XYZ file of C-alpha atoms in Angstrom:
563
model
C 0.000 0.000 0.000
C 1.563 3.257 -0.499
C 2.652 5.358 2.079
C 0.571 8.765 2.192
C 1.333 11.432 4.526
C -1.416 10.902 7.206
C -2.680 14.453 8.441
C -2.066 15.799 11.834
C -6.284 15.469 12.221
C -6.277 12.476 11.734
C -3.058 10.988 13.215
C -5.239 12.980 16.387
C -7.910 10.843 15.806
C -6.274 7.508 15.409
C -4.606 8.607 18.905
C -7.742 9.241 20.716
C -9.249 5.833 19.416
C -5.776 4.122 20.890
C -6.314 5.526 24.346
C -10.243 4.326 24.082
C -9.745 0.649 23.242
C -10.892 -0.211 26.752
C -13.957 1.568 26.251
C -14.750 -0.095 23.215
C -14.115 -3.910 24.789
C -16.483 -2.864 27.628
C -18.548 -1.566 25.379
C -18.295 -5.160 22.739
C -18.868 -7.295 26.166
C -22.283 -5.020 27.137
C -23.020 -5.850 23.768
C -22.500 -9.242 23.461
C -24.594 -9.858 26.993
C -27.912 -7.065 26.129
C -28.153 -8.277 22.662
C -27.102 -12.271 22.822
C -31.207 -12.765 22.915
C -32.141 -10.945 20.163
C -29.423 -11.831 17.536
C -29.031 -15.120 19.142
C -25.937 -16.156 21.214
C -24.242 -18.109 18.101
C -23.908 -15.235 16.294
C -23.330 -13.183 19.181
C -20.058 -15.362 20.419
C -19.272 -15.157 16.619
C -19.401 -11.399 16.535
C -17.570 -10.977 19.316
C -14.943 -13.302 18.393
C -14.301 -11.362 15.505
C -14.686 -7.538 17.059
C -11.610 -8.672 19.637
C -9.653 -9.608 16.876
C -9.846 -6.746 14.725
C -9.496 -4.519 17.930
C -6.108 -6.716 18.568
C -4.843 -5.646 15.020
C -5.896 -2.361 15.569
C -4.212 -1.951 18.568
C -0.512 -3.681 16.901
C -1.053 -1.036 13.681
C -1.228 2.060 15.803
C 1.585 1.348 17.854
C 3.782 0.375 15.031
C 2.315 4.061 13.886
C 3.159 3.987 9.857
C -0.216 3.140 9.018
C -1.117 5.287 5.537
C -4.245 7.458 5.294
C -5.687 4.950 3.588
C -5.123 2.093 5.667
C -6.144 4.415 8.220
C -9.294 5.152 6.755
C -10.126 1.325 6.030
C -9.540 0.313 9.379
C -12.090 2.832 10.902
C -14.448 1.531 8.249
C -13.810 -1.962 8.810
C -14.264 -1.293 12.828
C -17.873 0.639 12.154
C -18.852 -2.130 9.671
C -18.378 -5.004 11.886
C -20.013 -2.781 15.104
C -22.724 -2.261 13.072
C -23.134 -5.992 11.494
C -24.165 -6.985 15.030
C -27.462 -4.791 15.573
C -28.008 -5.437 11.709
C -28.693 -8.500 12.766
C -31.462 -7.676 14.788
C -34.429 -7.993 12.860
C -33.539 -11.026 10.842
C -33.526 -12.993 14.190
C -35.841 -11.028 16.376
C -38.603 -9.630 14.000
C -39.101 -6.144 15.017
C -38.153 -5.902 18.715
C -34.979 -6.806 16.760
C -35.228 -4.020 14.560
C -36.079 -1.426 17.093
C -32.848 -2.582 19.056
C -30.894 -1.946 15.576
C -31.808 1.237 14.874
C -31.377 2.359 18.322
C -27.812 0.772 18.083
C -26.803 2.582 14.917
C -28.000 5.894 16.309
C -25.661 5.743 19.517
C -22.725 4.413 16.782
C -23.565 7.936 14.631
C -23.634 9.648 17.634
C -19.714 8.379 19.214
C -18.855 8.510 15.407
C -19.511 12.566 15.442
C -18.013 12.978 18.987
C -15.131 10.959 18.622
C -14.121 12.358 15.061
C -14.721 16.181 15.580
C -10.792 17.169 14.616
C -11.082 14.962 11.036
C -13.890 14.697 8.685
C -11.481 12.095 6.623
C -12.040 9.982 9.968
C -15.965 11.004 9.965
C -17.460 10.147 7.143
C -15.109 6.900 7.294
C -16.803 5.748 10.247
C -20.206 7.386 9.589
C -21.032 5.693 6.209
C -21.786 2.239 7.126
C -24.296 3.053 10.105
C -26.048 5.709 7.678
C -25.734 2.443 5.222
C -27.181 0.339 7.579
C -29.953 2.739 8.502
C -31.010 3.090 5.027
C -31.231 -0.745 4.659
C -33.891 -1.034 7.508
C -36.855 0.082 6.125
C -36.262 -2.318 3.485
C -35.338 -4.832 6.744
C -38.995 -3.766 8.051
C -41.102 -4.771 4.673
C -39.461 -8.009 5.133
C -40.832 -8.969 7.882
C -44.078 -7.604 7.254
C -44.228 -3.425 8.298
C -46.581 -1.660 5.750
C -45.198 0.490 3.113
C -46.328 3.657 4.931
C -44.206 2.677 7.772
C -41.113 1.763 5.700
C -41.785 5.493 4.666
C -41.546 6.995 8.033
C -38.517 4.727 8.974
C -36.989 5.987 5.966
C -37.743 9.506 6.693
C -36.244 9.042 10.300
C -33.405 7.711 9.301
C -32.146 10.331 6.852
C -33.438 12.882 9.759
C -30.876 11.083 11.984
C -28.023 11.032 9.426
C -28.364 14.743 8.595
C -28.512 15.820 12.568
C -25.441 13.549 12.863
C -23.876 15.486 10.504
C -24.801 18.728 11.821
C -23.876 17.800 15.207
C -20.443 16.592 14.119
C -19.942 19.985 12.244
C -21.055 22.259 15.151
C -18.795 20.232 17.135
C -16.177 20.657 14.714
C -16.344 24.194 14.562
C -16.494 24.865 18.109
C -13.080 22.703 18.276
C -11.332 24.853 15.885
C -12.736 28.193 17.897
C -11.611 26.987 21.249
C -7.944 25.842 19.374
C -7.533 29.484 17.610
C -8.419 31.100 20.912
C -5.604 29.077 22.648
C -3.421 29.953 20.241
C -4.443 33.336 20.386
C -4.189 33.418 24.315
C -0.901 31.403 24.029
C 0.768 34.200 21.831
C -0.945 37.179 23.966
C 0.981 35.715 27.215
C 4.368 35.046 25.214
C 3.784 38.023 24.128
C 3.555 39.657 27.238
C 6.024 37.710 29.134
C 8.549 38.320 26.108
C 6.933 42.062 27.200
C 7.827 41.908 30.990
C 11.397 40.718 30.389
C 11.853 43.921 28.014
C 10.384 46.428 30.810
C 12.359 44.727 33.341
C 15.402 45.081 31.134
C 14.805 48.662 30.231
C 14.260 49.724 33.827
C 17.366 48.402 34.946
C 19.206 50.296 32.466
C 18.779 53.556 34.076
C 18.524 52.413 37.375
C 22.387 51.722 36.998
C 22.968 54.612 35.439
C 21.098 56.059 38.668
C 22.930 54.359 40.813
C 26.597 54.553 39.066
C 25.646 58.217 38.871
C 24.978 58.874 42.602
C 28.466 57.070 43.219
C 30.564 59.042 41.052
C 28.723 62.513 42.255
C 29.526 61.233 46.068
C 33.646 60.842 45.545
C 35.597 63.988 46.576
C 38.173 63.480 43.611
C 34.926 63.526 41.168
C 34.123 67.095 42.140
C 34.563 68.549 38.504
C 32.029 66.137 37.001
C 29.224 66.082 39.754
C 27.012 68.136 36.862
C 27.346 65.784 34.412
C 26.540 62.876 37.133
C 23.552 64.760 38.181
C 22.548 65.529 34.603
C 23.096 61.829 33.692
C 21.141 61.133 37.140
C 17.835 63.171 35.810
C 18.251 61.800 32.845
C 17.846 58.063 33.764
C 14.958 59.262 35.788
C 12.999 60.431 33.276
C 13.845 57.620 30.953
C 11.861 55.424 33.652
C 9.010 57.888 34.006
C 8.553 57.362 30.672
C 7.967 53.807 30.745
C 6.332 53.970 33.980
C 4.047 56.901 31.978
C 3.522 54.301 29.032
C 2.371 51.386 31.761
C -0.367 53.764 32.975
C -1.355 54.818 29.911
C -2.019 51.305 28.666
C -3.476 50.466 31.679
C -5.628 53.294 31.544
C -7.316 52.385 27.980
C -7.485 49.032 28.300
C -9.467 49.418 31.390
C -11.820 52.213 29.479
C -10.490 54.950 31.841
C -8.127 57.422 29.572
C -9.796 60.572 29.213
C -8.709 63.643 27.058
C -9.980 67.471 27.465
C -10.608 70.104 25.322
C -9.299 73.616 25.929
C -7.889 76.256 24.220
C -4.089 76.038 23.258
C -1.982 77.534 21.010
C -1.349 74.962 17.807
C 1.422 76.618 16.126
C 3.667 77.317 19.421
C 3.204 73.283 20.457
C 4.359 72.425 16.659
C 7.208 74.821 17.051
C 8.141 73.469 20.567
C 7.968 69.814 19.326
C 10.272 70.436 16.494
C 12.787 72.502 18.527
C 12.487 70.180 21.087
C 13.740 67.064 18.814
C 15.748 69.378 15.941
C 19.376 68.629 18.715
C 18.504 64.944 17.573
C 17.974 65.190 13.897
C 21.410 67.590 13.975
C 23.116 65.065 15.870
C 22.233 62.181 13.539
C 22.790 64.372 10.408
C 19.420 64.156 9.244
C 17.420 67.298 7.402
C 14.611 68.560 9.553
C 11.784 69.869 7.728
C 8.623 71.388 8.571
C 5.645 71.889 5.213
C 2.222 73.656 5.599
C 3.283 75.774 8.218
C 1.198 78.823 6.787
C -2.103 77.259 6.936
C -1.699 75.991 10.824
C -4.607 78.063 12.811
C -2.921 80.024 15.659
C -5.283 78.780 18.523
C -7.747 75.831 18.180
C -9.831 73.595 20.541
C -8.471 69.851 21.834
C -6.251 68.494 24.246
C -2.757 70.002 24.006
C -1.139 66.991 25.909
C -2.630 64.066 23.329
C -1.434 65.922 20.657
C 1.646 66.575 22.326
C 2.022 62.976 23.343
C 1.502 61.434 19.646
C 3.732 64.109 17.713
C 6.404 62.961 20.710
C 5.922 59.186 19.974
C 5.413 59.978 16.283
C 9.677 61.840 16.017
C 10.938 59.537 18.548
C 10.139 56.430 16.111
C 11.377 58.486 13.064
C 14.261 59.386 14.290
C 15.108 56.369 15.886
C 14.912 54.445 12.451
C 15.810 56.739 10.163
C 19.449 56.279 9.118
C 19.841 59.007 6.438
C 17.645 61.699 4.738
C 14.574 63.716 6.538
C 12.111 63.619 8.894
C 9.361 66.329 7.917
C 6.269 67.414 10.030
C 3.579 68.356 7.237
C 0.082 70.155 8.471
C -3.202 69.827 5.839
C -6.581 71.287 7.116
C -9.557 69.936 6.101
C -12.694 70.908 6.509
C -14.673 71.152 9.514
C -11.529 71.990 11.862
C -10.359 68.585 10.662
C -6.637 68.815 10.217
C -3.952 65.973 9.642
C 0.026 65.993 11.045
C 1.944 63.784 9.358
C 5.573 63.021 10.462
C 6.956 61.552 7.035
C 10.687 59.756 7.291
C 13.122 57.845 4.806
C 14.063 55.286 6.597
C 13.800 51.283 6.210
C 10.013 51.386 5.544
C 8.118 47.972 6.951
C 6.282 45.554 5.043
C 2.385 44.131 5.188
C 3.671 41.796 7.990
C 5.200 44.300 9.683
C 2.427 47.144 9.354
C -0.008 44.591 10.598
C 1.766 44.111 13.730
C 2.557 48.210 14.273
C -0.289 48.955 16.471
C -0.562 45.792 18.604
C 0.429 46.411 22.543
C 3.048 44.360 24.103
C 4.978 43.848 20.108
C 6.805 45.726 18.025
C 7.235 45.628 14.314
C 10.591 43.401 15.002
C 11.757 41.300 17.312
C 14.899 42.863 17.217
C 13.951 46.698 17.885
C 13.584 46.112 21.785
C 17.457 44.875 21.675
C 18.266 47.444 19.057
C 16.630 50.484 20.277
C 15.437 50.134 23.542
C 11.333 51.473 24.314
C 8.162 49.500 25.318
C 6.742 49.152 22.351
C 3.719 50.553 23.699
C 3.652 53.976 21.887
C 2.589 53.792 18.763
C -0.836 51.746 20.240
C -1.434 53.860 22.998
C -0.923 57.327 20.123
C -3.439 55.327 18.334
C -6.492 55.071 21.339
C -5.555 59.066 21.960
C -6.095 59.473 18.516
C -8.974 58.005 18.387
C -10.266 58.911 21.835
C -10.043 63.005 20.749
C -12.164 61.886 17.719
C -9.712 60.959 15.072
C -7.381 58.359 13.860
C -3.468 57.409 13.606
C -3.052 56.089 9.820
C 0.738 54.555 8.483
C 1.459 54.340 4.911
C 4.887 52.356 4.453
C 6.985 50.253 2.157
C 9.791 48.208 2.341
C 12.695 51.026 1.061
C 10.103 54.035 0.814
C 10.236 55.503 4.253
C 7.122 55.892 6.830
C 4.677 58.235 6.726
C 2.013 58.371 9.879
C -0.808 60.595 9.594
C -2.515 61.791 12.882
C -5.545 62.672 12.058
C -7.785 64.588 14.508
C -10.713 67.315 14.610
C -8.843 70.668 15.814
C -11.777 73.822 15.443
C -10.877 77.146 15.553
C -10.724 78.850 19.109
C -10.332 82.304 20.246
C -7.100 82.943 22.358
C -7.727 83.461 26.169
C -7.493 86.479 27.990
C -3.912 87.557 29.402
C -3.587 87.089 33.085
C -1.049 89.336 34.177
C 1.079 86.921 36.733
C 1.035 88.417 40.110
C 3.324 86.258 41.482
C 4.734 87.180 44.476
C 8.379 86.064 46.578
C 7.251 84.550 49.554
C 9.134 84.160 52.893
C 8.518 82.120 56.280
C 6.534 79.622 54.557
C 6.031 76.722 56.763
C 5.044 72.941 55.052
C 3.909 69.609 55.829
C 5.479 66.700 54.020
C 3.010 63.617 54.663
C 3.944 60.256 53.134
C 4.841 56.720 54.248
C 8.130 56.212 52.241
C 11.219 58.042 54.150
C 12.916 58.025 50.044
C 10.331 59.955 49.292
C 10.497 62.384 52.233
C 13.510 63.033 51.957
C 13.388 63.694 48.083
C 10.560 66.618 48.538
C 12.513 67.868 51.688
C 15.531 68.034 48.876
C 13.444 69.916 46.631
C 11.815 72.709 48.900
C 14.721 72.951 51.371
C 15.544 75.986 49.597
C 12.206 77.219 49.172
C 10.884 77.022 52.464
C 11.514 78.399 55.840
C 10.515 75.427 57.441
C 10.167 71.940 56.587
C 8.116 69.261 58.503
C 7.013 65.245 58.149
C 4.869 62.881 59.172
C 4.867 59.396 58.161
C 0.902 58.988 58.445
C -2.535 60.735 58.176
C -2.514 60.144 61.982
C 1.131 61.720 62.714
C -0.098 64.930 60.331
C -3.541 65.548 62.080
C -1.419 65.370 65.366
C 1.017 67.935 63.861
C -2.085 70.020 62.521
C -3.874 70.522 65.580
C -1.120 72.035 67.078
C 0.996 74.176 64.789
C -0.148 76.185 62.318
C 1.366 75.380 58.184
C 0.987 77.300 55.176
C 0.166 74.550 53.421
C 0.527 70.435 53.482
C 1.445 67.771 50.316
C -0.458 64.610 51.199
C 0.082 60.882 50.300
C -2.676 59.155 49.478
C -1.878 55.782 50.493
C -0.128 55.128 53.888
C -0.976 52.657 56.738
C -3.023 53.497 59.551
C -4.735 56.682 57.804
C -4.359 57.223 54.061
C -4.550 60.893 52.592
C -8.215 61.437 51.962
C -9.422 60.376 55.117
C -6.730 62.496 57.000
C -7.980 65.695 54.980
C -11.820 64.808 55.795
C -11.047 65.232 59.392
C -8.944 68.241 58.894
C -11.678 70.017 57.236
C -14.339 68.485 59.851
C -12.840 69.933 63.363
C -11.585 73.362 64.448
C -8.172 74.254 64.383
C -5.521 76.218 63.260
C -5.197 74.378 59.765
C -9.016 73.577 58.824
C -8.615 75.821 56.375
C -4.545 75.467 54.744
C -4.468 74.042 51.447
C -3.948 70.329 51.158
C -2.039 69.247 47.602
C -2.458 65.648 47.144
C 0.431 62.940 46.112
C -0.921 60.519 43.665
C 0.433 57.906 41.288
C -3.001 58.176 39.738
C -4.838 61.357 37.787
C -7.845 59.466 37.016
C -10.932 62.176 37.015
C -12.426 59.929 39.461
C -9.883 60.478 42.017
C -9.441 63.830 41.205
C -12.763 64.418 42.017
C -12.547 62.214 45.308
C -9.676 64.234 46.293
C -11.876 67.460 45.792
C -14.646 66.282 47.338
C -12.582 65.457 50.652
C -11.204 69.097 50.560
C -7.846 69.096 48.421
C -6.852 72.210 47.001
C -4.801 70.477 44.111
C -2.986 67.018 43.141
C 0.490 66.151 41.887
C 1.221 63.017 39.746
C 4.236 60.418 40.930
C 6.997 60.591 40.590
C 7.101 64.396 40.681
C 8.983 66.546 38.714
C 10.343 69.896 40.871
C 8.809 72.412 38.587
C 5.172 70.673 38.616
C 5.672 70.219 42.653
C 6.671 74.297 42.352
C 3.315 74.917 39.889
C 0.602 73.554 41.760
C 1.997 74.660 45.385
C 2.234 78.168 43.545
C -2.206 78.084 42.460
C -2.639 76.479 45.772
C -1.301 79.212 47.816
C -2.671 81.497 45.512
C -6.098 80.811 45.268
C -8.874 81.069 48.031
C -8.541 78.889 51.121
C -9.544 75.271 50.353
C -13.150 74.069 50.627
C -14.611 72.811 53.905
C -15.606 68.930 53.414
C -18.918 68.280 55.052
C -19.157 64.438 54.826
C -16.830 61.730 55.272
């Protein structure tokens, strides 16, 4: 016989029928004592003679395991045709009890045939055809013995009814197989994915933590006095290098949990372009690559959406340009539209990426090669999480590339005309004896804000808890207090509910909260309790500087009412 290449479907099947050979002898024996009466116990011992014996070779073929698709196919046949033989039986010696038992019989075969051979249809239909054959053959069975045409009819009705349902159920079954296999698959390449994903964050964090650390070092040595600033440069550097991936990790967070938000205010559209491109023209200069800017003349001076989006994408948009763009340009091109539509498209020369590549682009936890993360560093999260802001301020975040042809990504978002806002004239003012309240549960941290204000401040105090600060508050008066959110004991919001609720000398000093989280939610639980403002971790000195500036600037905070 020659050798065919048995599928993997099959070869699944023939395995399955290997581990249920017990099954079928149990099943044989059950057979050979329910029905010994009705095909008569000659034939039965016969049958069942013959059913071990093919099971026997059955069981020496598979575990030789070179049987052909065809043999393969044969011996399922031969297996269904003998299994079946014995109920077919049924109303030659038993009249129609016997037939009755027979079709009953070749039911439950159709039925294990469907369930048994849901991966193969090869391995269905070969074990299918002789009960449907045998199923057919009974009405003519029941005329025999003496049924009326009318109920040869019906029998013959029911049994193509049973064959087509059998069929049905095998292909439902079938189907369902194939879903639950491409959705392990699916969930199987999501976690390598993101354990391939894990490994890369971990590896990118610890790059500037030793930079972090090897800076700290070097600034502490005496004889390393001349280069202390460019320690402490390369120490603020590192830092921001993980804010940015810790930024990216929220972010991600943030939309796949349906909580990433965007605003829409006022800003000024051609001074954020400008900024952006001055902000990465030292990079283009440095790699030696042309930095243009087209459609400059048409950008609207002041327009409606959320400055930090846009911001954001432009950001991720040059960092990936310039990152793979060897030689040639990078140009940021401005069309309007109509409508206030408008499109920014940051166009490069670099590589360019193929269909294979531009359908993974926008995936989280990949990147268009498996080789940028080692190459280039970065989370591969931008470029998916610049897509959701796109789309979240109403537009879209479109790539047209090919391999040798450069990249050209088109945001594309809704950016109407707005008047400019009215000048505040800053009355900013120096202050002196100011008197502070550092409240969190980390000493690093105290000690890092105590760093930053030292100079600022007159005096400095800390607490570890909300209980520690409400003891300090009731007895010395602050000019204002930053808050943790969560510490043991008392967190943040439940220390400012009591402030606000009793007497004292600081009901009314302004409370600026400490939060790894600017969700409008807990912004607006933070109001609620009687914050005057928040601060995102890790904080930056001149955002720490901003918001204590509005705080002690604006009206005393509000009173909460409730806890």
């Amino acid at each position: 016989m020659g050798a065919v290449r048995i599928s993997s479907d099959l070869m699944e099947v023939l395995a399955a029928r290997r581990s249920q050979a017990r099954f079928r002898i149990g099943v044989a024996v059950a057979m050979l004592a329910g029905f010994g009466t009705t095909v008569g116990w000659a034939f039965a011992f016969g049958w069942f003679a013959v059913y071990m014996g093919l099971q026997f070779v059955e069981h020496l073929l598979l575990r030789r395991g070179d049987l052909s698709t065809v043999a393969s196919l044969a011996l399922l046949s031969t297996n269904a045709i003998v299994f079946g033989a014995y109920g077919a039986m049924g109303p030659v010696m038993d009249g129609a009890w016997g037939l009755a038992c027979a079709i009953a019989l070749m039911c439950g075969g159709l039925l294990n045939t469907a369930l048994t051979s849901q991966k193969s249809l090869q391995a269905f239909v070969a074990s299918a055809w002789p009960f449907a054959f045998f199923l057919a053959a009974m009405p003519f069975a029941a005329i025999a013995i003496g049924a009326e045409v009318r109920h040869a009819v019906a029998l013959a009705i029911s049994a193509v009814l049973i064959v087509a349902c059998t069929a049905m159920i095998w292909r439902a079954a079938a189907r369902a197989l194939i879903a639950e296999g491409e959705a392990r698959a699916r969930a199987e390449a999501a976690d390598a994915a993101k354990s391939a994903f894990v490994a890369m964050v971990s590896h990118e964090l610890r790059t500037p933590i030793s930079a972090i650390l090897a800076g700290a070092v070097e600034a502490g040595r005496p004889e390393a006095a001349g280069a202390r600033a460019s320690n402490l440069d390369l120490i603020g550097s590192s830092a921001r290098m993980m804010r940015t991936l810790l930024d990216d990790l929220l972010d991600l967070s943030k939309i796949e949990a349906g909580k990433m938000g965007v605003e829409v205010t006022p800003f000024d559209l051609r001074r954020l372009m400008l900024e952006t491109v001055r902000f990465w023209a030292p990079e283009a200069r440095r790699r030696d690559l042309r930095f243009r800017v087209e459609g400059a003349r048409q950008v609207p001076a002041w327009v409606e959406g959320d400055p930090t989006r846009v911001r954001q994408v432009l950001n991720n948009l040059f960092s990936n340009a310039l990152k793979f763009t060897d030689a040639g340009s990078v140009t940021l091109k401005f069309t309007s539209g109509p409508d206030g539509q408008a499109t920014l498209s940051v166009i490069d020369t670099g590589p360019g990426m193929d269909a294979d590549q531009l359908d993974r682009l926008f995936t989280p936890y990949g990147q268009a090669s498996d080789s940028v993360a080692r190459t280039h560093g970065g989370t591969g999260l931008g470029l998916n999480i610049s897509r959701e802001l796109s789309r979240l301020m109403g537009g879209d975040l479109a790539v047209e590339s090919a391999p040798g042809q450069g990249s050209a990504f088109h945001l594309q978002v809704r950016l109407p005309a707005a008047a400019p806002p009215s000048v505040v004239v800053d009355a900013t003012q120096d202050r002196e004896g100011l008197r502070l309240l550092i409240v969190d549960d980390h000493e690093i941290n105290r000690r890092a804000f105590t760093l930053m204000l030292q100079g600022a401040c007159d005096e400095l105090a800390v607490a570890q808890d909300g209980i520690e600060a409400l003891e300090q508050l009731a007895t010395q008066p602050f000019d204002l207090v930053l808050m943790d959110l969560n510490m043991p004991r008392m967190g943040g919001m439940e220390a400012v509910r009591r402030l606000r609720a009793e007497p004292g000398p600081n009901q009314a000093t302004p409370v600026i909260a400490l939060t790894a989280s600017v969700a409008p939610k807990e912004v607006a639980a933070c109001m609620a309790a009687g914050m005057s403002g928040f601060v995102m971790k890790p904080v930056e000195a001149k955002e720490l500087f901003a918001a204590i500036e509005q705080a002690l600037t604006e009206a005393p905070a509000p009173v909460a009412l409730t806890a």
